[in-house]
Structure formats: C-alpha cells, structure tokens
Tab-separated table of C-alpha atoms in Angstrom:
chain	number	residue	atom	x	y	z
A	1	UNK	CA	13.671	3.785	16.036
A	2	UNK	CA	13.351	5.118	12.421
A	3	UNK	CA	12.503	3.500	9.228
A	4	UNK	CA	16.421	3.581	8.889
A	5	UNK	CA	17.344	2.149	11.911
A	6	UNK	CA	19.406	-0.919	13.081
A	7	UNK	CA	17.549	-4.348	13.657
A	8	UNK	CA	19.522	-5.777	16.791
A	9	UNK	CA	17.108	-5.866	19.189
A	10	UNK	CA	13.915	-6.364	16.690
A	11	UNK	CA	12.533	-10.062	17.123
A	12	UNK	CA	11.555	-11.930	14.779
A	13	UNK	CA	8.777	-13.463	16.618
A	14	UNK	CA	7.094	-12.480	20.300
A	15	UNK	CA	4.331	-12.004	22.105
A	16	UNK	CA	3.931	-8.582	20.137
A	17	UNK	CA	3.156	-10.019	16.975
A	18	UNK	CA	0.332	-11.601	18.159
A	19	UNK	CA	-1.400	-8.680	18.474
A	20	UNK	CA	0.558	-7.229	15.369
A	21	UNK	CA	-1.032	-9.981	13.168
A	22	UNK	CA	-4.697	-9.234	14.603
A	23	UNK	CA	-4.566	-5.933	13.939
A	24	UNK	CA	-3.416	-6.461	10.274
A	25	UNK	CA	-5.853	-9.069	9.759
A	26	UNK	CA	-8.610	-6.470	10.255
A	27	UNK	CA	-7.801	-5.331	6.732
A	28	UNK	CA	-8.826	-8.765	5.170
A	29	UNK	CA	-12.097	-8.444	7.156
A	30	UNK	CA	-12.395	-5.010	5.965
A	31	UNK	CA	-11.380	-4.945	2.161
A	32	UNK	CA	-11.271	-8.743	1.142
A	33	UNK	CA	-14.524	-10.476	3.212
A	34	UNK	CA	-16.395	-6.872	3.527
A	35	UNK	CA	-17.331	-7.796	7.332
A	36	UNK	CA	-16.467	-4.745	8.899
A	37	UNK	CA	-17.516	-5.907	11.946
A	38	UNK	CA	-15.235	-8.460	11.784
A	39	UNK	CA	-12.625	-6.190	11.240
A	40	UNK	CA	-14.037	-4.052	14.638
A	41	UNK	CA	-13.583	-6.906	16.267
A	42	UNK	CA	-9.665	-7.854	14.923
A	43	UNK	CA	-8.472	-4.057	16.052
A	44	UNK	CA	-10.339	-3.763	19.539
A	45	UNK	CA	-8.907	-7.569	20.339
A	46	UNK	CA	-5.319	-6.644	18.840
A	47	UNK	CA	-5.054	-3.520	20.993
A	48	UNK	CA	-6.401	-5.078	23.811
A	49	UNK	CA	-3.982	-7.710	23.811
A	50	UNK	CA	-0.571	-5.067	23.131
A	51	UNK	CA	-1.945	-2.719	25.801
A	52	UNK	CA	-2.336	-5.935	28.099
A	53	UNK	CA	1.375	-7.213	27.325
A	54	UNK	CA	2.388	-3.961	27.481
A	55	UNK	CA	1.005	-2.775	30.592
A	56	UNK	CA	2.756	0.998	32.240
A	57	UNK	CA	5.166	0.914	28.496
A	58	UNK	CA	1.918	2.037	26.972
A	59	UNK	CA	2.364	5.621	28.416
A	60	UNK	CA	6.054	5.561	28.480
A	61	UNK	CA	8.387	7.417	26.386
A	62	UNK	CA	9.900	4.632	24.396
A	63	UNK	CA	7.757	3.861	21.754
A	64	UNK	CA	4.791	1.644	22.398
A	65	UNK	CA	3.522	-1.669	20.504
A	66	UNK	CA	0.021	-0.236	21.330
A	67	UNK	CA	0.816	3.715	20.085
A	68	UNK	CA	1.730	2.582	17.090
A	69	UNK	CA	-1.044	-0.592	15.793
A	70	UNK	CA	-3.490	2.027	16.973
A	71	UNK	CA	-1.874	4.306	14.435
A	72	UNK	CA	-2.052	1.706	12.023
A	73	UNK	CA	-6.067	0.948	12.540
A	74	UNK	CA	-6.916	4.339	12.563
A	75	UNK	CA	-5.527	4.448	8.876
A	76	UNK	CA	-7.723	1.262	8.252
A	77	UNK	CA	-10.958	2.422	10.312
A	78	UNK	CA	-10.959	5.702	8.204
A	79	UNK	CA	-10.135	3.820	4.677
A	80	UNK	CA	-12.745	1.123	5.124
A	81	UNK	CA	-15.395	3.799	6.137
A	82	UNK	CA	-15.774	4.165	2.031
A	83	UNK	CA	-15.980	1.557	-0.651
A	84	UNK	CA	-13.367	1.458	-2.744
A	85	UNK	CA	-14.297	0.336	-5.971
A	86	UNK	CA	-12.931	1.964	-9.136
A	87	UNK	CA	-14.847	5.080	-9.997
A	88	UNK	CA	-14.420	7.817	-11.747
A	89	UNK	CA	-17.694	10.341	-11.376
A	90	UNK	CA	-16.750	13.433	-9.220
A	91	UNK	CA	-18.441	12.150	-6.157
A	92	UNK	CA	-16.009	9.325	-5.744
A	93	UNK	CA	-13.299	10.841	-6.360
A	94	UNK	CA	-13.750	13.239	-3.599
A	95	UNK	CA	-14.820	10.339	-1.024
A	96	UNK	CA	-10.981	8.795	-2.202
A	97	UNK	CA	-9.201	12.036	-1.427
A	98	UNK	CA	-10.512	12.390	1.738
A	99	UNK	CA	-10.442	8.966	2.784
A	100	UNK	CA	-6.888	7.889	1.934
A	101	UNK	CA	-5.873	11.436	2.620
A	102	UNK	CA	-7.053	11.383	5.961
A	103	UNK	CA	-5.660	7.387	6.421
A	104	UNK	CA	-2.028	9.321	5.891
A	105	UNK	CA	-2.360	12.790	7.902
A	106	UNK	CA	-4.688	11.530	10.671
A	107	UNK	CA	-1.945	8.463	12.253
A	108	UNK	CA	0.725	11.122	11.266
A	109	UNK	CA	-0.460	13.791	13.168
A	110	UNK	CA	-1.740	11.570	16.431
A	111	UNK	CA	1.323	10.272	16.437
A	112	UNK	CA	3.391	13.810	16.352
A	113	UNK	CA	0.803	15.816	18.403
A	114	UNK	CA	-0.825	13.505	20.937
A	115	UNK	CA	1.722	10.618	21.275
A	116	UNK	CA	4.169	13.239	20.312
A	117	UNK	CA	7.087	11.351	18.755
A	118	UNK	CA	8.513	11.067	14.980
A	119	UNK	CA	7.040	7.255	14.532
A	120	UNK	CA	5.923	8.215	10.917
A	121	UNK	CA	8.366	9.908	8.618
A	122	UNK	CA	8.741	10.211	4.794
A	123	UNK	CA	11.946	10.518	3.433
A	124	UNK	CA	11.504	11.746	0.406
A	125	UNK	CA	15.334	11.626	-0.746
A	126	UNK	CA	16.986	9.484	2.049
A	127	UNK	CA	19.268	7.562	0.201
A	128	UNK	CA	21.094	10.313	-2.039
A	129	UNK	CA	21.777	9.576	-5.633
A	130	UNK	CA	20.091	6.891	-6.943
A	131	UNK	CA	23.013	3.897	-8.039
A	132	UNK	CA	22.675	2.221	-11.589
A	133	UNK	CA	21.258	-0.949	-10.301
A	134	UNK	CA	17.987	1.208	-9.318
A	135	UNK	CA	17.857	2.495	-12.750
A	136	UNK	CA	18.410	-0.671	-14.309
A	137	UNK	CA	15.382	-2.173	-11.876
A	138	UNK	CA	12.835	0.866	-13.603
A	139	UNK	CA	13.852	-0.368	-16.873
A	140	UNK	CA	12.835	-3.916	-15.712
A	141	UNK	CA	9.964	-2.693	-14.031
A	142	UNK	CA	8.511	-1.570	-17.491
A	143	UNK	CA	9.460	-4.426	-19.080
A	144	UNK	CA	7.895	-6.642	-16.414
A	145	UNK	CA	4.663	-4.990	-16.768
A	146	UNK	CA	4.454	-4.855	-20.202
A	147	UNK	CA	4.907	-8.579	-20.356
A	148	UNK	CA	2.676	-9.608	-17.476
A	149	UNK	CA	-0.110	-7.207	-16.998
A	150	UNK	CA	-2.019	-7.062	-20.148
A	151	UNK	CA	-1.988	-11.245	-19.835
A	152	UNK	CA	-3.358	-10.041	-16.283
A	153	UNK	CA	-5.828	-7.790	-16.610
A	154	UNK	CA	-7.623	-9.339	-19.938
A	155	UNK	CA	-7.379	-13.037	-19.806
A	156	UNK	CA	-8.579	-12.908	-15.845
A	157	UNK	CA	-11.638	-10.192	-16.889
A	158	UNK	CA	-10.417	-8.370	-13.876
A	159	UNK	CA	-10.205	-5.262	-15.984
A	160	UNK	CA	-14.194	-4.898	-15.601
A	161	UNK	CA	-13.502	-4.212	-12.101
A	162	UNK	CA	-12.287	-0.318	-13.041
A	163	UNK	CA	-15.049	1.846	-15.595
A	164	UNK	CA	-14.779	1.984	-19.350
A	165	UNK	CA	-12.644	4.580	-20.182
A	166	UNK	CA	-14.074	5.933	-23.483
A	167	UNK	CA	-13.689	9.761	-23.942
A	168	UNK	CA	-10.630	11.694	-22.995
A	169	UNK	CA	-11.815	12.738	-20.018
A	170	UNK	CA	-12.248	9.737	-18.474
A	171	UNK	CA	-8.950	8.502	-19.405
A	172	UNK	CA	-7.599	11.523	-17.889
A	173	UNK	CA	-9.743	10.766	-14.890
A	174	UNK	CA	-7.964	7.179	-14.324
A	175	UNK	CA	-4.258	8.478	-14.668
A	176	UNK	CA	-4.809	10.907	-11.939
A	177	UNK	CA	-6.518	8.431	-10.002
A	178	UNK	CA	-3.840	5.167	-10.849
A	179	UNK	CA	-1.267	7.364	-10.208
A	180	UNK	CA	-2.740	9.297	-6.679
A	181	UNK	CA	-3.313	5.624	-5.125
A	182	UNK	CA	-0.185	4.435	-6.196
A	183	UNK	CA	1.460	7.491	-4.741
A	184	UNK	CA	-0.884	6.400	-1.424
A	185	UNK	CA	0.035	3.004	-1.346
A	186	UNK	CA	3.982	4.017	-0.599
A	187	UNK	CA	3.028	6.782	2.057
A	188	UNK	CA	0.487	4.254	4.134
A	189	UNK	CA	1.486	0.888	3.378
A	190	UNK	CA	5.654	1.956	3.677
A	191	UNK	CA	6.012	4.476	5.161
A	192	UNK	CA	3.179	3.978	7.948
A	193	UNK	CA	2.023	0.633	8.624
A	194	UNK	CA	5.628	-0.654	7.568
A	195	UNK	CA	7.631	1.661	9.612
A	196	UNK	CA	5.621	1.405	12.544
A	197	UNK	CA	6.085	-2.171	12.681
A	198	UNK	CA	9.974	-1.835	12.201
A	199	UNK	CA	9.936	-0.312	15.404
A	200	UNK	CA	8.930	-3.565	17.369
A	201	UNK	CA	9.781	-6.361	14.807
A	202	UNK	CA	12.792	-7.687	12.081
A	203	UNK	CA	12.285	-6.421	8.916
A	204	UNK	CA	10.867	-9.720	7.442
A	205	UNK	CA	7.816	-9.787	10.143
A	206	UNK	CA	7.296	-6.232	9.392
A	207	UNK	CA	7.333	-6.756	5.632
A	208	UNK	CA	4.648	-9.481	5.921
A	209	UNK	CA	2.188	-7.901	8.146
A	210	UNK	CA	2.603	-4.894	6.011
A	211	UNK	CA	2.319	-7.276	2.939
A	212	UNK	CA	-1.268	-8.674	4.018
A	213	UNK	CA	-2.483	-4.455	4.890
A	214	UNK	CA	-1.279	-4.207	1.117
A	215	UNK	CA	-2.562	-6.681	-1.162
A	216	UNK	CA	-6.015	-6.824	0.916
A	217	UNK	CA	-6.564	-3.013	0.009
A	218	UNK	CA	-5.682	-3.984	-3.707
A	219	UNK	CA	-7.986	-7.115	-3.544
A	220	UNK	CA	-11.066	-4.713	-2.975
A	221	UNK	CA	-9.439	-1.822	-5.322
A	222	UNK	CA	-10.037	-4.075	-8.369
A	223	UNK	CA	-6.717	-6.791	-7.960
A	224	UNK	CA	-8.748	-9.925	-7.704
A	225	UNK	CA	-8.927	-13.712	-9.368
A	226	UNK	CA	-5.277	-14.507	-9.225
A	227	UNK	CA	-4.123	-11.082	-8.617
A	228	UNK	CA	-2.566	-11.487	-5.023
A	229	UNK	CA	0.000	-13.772	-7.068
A	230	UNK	CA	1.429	-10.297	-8.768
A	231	UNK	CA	0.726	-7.728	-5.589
A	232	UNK	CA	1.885	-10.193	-2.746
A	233	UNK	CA	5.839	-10.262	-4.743
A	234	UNK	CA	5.330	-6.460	-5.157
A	235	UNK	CA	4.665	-5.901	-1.664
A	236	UNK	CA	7.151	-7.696	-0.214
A	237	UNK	CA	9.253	-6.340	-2.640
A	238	UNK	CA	9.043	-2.756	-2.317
A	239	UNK	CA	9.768	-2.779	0.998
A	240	UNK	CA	12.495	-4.203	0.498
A	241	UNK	CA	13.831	-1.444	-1.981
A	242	UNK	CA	12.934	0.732	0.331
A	243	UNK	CA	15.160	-0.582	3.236
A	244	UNK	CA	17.799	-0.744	0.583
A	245	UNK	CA	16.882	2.913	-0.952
A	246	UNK	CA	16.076	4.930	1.885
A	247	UNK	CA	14.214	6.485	-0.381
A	248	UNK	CA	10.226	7.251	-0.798
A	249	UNK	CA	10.600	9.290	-4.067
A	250	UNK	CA	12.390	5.985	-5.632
A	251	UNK	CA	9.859	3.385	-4.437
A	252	UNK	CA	6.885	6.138	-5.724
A	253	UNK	CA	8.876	6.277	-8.951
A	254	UNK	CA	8.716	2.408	-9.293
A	255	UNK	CA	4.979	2.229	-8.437
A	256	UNK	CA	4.077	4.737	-10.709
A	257	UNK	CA	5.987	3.285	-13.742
A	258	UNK	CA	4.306	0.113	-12.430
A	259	UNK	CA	0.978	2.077	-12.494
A	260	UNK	CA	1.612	3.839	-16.242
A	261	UNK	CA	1.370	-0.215	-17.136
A	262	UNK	CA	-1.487	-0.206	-15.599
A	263	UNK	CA	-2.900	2.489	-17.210
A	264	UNK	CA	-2.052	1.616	-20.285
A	265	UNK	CA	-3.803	-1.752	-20.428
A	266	UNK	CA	-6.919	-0.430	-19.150
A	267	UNK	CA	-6.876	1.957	-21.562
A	268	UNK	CA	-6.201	-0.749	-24.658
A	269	UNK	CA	-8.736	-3.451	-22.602
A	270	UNK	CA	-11.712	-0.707	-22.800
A	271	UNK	CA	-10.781	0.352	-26.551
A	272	UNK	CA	-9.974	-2.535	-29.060
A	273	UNK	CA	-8.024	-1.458	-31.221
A	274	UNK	CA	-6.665	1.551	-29.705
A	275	UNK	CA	-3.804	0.340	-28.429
A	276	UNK	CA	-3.318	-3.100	-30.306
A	277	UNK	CA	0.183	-2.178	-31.539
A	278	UNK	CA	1.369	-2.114	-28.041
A	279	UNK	CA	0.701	-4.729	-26.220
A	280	UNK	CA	1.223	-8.457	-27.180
A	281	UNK	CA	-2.607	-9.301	-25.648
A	282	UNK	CA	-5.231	-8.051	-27.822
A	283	UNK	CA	-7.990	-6.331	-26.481
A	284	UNK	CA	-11.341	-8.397	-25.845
C-alpha cells in the first residue's frame, strides 16, 4: 500500500501496534533520556514481538509489520549513533550529513534491494497544482511563526541550545543547516517512518507513532523546556497536509518557511539589536 492509498482495511488498534509503539519509543530512549541501551532494548523487543505475531508473513510478499519497523530502526540506530546537538564547526556538520543522510538512503535502499518492494517513496509533486487554501496556510505559517517563536526561543533560553551566530559565516552556516534538517525531517519522519506505518495502521495511529519519532529527535536537536507543546501540533499536523497534499515538495515548503522563522530569531536572539525591528520580542 502507498503513502496514497485507501485506509479500509488499516486498524486502528491491533496486536501490531504493540510492537509499532516499542519500536517508536526507542527514539525517546535514544534522543530524549540518552539511554541508548534502552533504546537497544525497545527495537530488539519490538521486532521480536512483530516477527512473533507475524510468523511465515515475515518472508511473504505482502508487506510485512516486521520489514518495515526494521526499516524504521535502522533510520534511528544510524541517527542516534551521533549526537545531535547544534553545531556548526566543519566536523559536525559532516557527522550530520552522513548520519541523517544515511537514516534516509539506508531503509530506502533495504527496502528496494533486499526486501525488494516500493515501501518508501517520495513524491515530490503528487498532488498537482497546489489549491489556494495551501497558499493561504504558507502565509499563516509565517505569520504563526513570527508571532510565536521569538516568545519561544527567548523567553524559554532554549535559543542557547544552537551556537552564537556572530560573523557571516556562521549565519550562513545555520541556514544551510536549519534548512537541510528541515528538508530531513519530511523525507524520514513522512515519508519513511510515516508511510511505513500507513501500511499496517489508520492514518491517526500512524500519525502518532510518527509524531513521538518526531518531536523526540527535535527534543535532543535543541526543542526543549516547553517546546514539544509547538513540535507535537506540527507533527501531527504535517502529516496531515501531507495526506491531504500528496505532496513532499509542499510539506518541505511549509517546514522551511517554518525554519526561515527559525532562523531568523536565532539570528536576532544571538545579536541584540540586529534584528530588533522585526520581531515583537527583543533580544536578551
């Protein structure tokens, strides 16, 4: 079944999201507590328990609960095998490329070349031209995080989790890397761990096991103190556009206007004065 397809036969709830849940609690462990044995432990007992339920389905040809979670921890084994907070020196951003990088192509190419079936997809212009409520929600989108971010970021302090960025080139450094793990977080969280899930469960199960993958990678990443209020809404949510969308460039587009918020606030939080005309919060 694709990211498109119909949910008639997709339960809500069963045995399989047991397992499911396990496996997508391993990213807690991982990026939230920073127990990775814990989160060992979550995956090998998850996959355990779908290739138990599962039994002879695991090497049939329709797809397979266990295929596809162990798609999903491989993309969390190779992510949490780096720390990921916020730097901006050469070294780290290497270890991100290759890291997140790899957390995309690796599941995608298991699951075309050894399990060899189209589980992962990324369709970049699925749902044709985009209709004026979805340019009306990029408007808002700005507007949104003009209002609530800078109120975010400076009154929580959670700004010091990312570097001062105090010369041009390390304020080019963050918008390249904003922007690259935003672009990430659509072809991992959505279009992996999300569709993969789709093909065993409704669309709201799906959405929240993909939801607690998502915000517990931005907890580590530098969203913390009340941040999961903000990222949990925005999980949920863009999954949602993209079930209505079809479309991976649209939900990228919306993360990365989302993102040039961002940006922008680190920018003005690390500089007083710099940006005071912008925002409503003045910097610290």
């Amino acid at each position: 079944m694709t990211v498109a397809g119909a949910a008639t036969d997709r339960p809500t709830l069963s045995i399989g999201v047991l397992p499911a849940l396990l496996v997508c609690l391993a990213a807690p462990a991982f990026f939230v507590l920073l127990t990775p044995w814990l989160g060992w432990l979550l995956l090998a007992v998850g996959l355990g328990i779908a290739a138990l339920t599962e039994r002879s389905r695991v090497m049939g040809p329709e797809p397979s609960l266990t295929r596809d979670l162990s798609l999903i921890a491989i993309g969390l084994l190779i992510v949490s095998a780096v720390p990921l907070k916020a730097e901006l020196d050469n070294a780290a951003m290497v270890r991100f490329t290759l890291a997140l990088g790899g957390a995309v192509l690796v599941p995608y190419l298991v699951s075309r070349f050894v399990y060899r079936d189209h589980a992962i997809r990324f369709p970049w212009r699925g749902g044709g031209r985009w209709k004026t409520w979805q340019w009306i929600w990029l408007a808002a989108v700005l507007v949104l995080g003009w209002l609530i971010l800078p109120f975010y970021f400076i009154t929580s302090g959670v700004y010091e989790n990312w570097p001062v960025v105090d010369t041009p080139d390390l304020i080019a450094r963050l918008f390249v890397g904003v922007g690259a793990v935003g672009i990430w977080d659509e072809l991992f969280f959505i279009c992996t761990c999300f569709a993969l899930l789709r093909r065993h469960f409704a669309d709201a199960t799906s959405n929240v096991l993909q939801a607690v993958v998502f915000v517990s990678f931005l907890w580590e990443l530098g969203y913390r103190a009340w941040g999961p209020v903000l990222t949990i809404p925005f999980a949920l949510l863009q999954a949602v556009i993209f079930l209505r969308t079809r479309s991976l460039a649209y939900v990228v587009t919306v993360h990365l206007l989302f993102d040039a918020v961002v940006f922008g606030v680190l920018v003005h939080a690390h500089n007083p004065g710099l940006l005071d005309a912008v925002f409503l919060v003045p910097a610290p």
